Coordinates of C-alpha atoms in Angstrom, one line a residue:
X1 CA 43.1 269.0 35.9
X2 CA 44.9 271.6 33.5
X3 CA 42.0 272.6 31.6
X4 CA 39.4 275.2 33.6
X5 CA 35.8 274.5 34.2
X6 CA 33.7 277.4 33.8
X7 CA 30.5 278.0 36.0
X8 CA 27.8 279.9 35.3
X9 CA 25.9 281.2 37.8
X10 CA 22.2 283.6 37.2
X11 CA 20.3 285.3 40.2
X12 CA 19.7 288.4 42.4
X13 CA 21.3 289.9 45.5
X14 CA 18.7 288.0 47.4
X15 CA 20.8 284.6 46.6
X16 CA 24.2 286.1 47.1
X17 CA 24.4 284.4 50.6
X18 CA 24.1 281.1 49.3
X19 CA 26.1 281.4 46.3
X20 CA 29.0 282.0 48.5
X21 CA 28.5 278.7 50.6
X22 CA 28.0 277.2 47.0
X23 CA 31.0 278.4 46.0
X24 CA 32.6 277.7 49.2
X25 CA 31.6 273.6 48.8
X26 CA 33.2 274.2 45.0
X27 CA 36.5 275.6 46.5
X28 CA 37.2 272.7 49.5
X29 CA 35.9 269.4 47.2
X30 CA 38.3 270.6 43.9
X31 CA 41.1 272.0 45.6
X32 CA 43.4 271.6 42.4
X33 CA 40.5 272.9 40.1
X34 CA 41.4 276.1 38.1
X35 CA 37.7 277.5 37.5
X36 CA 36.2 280.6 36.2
X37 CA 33.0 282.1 37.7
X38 CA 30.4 284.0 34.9
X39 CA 27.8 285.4 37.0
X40 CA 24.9 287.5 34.9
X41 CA 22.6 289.8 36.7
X42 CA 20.7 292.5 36.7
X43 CA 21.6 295.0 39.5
X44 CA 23.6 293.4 41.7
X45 CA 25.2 296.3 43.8
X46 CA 29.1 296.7 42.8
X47 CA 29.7 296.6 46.7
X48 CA 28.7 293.2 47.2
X49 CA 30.2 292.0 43.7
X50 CA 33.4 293.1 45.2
X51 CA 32.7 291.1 48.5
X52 CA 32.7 288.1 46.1
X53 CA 35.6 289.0 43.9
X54 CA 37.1 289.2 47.1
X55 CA 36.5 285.9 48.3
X56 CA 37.0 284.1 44.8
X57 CA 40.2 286.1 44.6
X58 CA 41.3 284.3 47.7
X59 CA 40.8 280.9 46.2
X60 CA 42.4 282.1 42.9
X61 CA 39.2 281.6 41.4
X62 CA 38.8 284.2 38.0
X63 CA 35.5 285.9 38.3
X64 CA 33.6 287.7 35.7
X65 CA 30.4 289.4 35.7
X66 CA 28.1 290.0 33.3
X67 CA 24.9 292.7 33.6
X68 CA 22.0 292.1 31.9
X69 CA 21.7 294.8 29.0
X70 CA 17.9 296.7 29.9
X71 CA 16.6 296.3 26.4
X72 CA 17.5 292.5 26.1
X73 CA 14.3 291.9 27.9
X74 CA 12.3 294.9 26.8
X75 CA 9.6 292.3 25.1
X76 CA 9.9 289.6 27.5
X77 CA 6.6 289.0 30.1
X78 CA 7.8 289.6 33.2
X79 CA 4.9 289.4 35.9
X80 CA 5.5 288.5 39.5
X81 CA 5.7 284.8 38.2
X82 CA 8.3 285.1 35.4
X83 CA 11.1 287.3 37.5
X84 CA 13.8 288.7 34.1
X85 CA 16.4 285.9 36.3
X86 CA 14.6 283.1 35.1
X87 CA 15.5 284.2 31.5
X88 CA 18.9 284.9 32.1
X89 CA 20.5 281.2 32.1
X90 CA 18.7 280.4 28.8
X91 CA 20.0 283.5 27.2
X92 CA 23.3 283.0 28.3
X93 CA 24.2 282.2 24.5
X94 CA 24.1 285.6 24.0
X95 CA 25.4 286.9 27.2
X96 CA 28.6 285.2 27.6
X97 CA 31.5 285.7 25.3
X98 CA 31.5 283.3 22.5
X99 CA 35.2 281.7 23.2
X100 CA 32.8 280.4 26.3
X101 CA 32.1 276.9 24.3
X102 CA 31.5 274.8 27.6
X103 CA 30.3 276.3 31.1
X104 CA 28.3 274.1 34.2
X105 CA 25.6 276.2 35.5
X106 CA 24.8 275.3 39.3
X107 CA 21.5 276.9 41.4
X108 CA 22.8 278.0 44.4
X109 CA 20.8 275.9 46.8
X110 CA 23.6 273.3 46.0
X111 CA 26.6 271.8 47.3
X112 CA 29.4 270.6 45.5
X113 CA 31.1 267.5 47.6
X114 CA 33.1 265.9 45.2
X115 CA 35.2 266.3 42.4
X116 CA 33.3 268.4 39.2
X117 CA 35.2 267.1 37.0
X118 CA 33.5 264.4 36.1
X119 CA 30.8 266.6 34.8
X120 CA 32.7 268.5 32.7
X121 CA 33.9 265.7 31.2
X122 CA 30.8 264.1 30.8
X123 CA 29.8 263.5 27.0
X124 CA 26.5 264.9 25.4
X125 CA 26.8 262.8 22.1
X126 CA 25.8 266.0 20.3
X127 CA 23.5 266.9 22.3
X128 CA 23.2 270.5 23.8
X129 CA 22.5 270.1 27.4
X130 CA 23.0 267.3 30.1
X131 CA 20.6 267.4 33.1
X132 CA 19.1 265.0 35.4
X133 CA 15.3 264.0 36.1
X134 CA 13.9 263.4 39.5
X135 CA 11.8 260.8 38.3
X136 CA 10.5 259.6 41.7
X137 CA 9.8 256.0 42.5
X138 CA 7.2 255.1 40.6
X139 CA 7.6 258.3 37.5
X140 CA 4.2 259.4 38.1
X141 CA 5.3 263.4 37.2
X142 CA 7.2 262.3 34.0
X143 CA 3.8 261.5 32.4
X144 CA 1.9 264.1 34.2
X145 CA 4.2 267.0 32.8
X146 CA 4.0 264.6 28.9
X147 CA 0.8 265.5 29.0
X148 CA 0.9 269.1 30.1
X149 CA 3.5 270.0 28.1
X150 CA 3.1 267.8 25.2
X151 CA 6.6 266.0 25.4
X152 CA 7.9 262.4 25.1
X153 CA 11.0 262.6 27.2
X154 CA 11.8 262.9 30.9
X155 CA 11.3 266.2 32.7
X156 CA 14.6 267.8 33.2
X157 CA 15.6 270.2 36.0
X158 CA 17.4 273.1 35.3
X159 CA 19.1 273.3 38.4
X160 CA 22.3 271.8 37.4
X161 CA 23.4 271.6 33.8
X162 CA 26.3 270.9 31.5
X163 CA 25.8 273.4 28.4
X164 CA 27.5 272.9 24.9
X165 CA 27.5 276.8 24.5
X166 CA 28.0 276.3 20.6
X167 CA 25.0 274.6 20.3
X168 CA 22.8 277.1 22.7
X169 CA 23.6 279.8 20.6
X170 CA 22.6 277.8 17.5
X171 CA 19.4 276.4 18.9
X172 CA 18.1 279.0 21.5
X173 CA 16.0 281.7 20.3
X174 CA 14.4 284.7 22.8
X175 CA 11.8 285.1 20.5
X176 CA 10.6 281.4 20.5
X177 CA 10.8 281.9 24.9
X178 CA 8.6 284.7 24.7
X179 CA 6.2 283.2 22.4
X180 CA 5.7 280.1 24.7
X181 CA 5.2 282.5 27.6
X182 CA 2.4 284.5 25.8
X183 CA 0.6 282.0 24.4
X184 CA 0.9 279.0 27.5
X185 CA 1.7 281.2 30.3
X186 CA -1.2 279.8 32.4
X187 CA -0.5 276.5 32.0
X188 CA 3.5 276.5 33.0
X189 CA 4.4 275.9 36.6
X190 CA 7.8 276.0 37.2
X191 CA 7.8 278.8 33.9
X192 CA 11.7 278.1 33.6
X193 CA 11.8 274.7 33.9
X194 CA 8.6 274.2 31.4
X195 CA 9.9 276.0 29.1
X196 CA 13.3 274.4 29.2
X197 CA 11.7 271.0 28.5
X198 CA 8.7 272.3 26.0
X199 CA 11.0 273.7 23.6
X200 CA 14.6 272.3 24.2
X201 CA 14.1 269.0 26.2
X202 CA 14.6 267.0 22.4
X203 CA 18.4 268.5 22.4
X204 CA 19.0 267.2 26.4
X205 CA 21.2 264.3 27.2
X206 CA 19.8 262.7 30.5
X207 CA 22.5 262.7 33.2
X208 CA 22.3 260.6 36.5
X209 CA 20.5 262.6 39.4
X210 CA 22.0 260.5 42.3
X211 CA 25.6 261.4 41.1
X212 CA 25.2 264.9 39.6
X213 CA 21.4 266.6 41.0
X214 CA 20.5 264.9 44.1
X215 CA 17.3 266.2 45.6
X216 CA 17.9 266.3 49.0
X217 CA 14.4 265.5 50.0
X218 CA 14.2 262.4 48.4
X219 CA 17.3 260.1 49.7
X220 CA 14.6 257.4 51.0
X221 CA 13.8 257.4 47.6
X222 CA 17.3 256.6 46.1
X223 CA 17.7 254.3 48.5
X224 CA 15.0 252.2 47.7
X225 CA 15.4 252.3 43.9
X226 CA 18.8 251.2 44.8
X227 CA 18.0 248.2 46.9
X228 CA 19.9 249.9 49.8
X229 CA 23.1 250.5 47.6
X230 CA 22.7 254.3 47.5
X231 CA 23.1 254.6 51.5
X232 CA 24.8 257.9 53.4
X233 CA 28.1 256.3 52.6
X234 CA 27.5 255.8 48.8
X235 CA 26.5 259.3 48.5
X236 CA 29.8 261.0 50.5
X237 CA 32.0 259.2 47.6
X238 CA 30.0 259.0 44.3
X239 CA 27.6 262.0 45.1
X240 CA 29.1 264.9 43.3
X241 CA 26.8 267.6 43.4
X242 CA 23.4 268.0 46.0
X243 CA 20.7 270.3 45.3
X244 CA 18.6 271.6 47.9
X245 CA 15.6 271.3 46.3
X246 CA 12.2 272.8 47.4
X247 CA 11.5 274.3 51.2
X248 CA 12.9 275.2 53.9
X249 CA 16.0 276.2 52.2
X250 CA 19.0 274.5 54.2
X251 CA 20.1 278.1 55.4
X252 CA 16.3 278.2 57.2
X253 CA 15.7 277.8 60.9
X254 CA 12.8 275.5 60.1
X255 CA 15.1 273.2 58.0
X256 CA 16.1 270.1 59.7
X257 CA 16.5 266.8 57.1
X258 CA 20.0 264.8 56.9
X259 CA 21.4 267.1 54.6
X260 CA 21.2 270.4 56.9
X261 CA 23.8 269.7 59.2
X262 CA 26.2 269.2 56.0
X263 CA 25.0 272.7 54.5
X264 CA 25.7 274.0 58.2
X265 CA 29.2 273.2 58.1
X266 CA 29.9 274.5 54.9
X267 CA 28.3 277.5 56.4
X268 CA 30.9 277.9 59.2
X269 CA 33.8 277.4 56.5
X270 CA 32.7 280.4 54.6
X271 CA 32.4 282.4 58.1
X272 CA 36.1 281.3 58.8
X273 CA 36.8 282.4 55.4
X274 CA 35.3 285.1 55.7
X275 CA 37.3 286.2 58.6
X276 CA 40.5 285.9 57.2
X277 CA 39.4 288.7 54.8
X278 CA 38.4 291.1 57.5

């Protein structure tokens, strides 16, 4: 494990919470691991970046972040449904320095209970992204969103994502995002996600959900695709990374699936981390 990963990491101080139980799950599960943290924001309070340097400093984790320059996304439409976040991991080509040739980018409703390695290790043939589709049992939304967005491939989610950064600067263009806002804006529904497959799904290498994005909600599902093979068990050792996808978040009172009681714990860790600081 002598090379670093790098993580990239893109959202507001409302998300700060769970990025640190993230990040917590990311220190226990790859405890010989050297990583480096990018996180790009907007206006993150320096207060509360130091609360995190702190904590990443504890776990000898190196910790960079990046704020958004203001005229980057001067052009950009940025309505109540297209937040300047949701632009920020696709732009990360030009954010982060360019000896950055490699970096995993995790959501923060996830948990990371295995070893990341695997991911970073993972081969895109080329390609410039790996990400998973939730395809479901039957695939029924990977021909709905074919036809809304005019594709031929799986629909990818952006939530977890192994990005050649070599090739994102090559291939990704703001201009081309902001065009496909302006002229399909009423027709994207997850506006990140759509645009991420619309214009860039032909350069993604499809990785396996149930090892690298498993969708919480859906473990009945991988189970029966599996013919009972992908069972609690299965998932503690091969699972790598779980994403808490749609709501209640796991950190909500009013979440209460299989999965919660796992994000709990991890929860507590970070408390007991966090009173070793204090």
């Amino acid at each position: 494990m002598a090379e670093t990963i790098d993580i990239l990491i893109t959202l507001d101080e409302n998300y700060l919470e769970p990025l640190h139980i993230m990040l917590t799950s990311l220190h226990v599960n790859n405890p010989a691991q050297d990583f480096t943290i990018w996180l790009i924001h907007e206006r993150i309070p320096d207060s509360k970046l130091q609360q995190l340097n702190r904590l990443l400093a504890q776990w000898k984790m190196t910790f960079h972040e990046i704020k958004v320059p203001m005229e980057l996304f001067s052009n950009a439409p940025t309505v109540e449904r297209y937040p300047k976040e949701m632009y920020f991991r696709l732009a990360s080509g030009k954010l982060l320095p360019n000896t950055v040739k490699k970096v995993v980018y995790l959501d923060p409703d996830t948990l990371i209970i295995n070893p990341l390695n695997s991911l970073w290790d993972f081969d895109l043939n080329g390609n410039m992204l790996g990400a998973a589709t939730h395809a479901g049992l039957t695939n029924l939304t990977e021909g709905f969103n074919n036809i809304r967005l005019g594709t031929d491939h799986g629909y990818y989610n952006s939530g977890v994502m192994l990005m050649d950064m070599e090739k994102v600067r090559e291939i990704v263009q703001l201009e081309d995002i902001f065009k496909t806002i302006h002229e399909f804006g009423d027709y994207l529904l997850l506006p990140d996600q759509d645009i991420l497959n619309f214009l860039y799904g032909k350069y993604i290498k499809e990785i396996p959900e149930e090892i690298w994005n498993y969708d919480t909600r859906k473990s009945n599902v991988y189970l029966t695709k599996s013919l009972g093979k992908h069972n609690s068990h299965w998932v503690a050792k091969n699972t790598v990374v779980l994403h808490y996808c749609g709501k209640p978040k796991p950190w909500d009172e009013k979440s209460n699936n299989r999965f919660t009681l796992l994000y709990a714990h991890y929860q507590q860790l970070l408390k007991r981390y966090n009173d070793l600081l204090s």
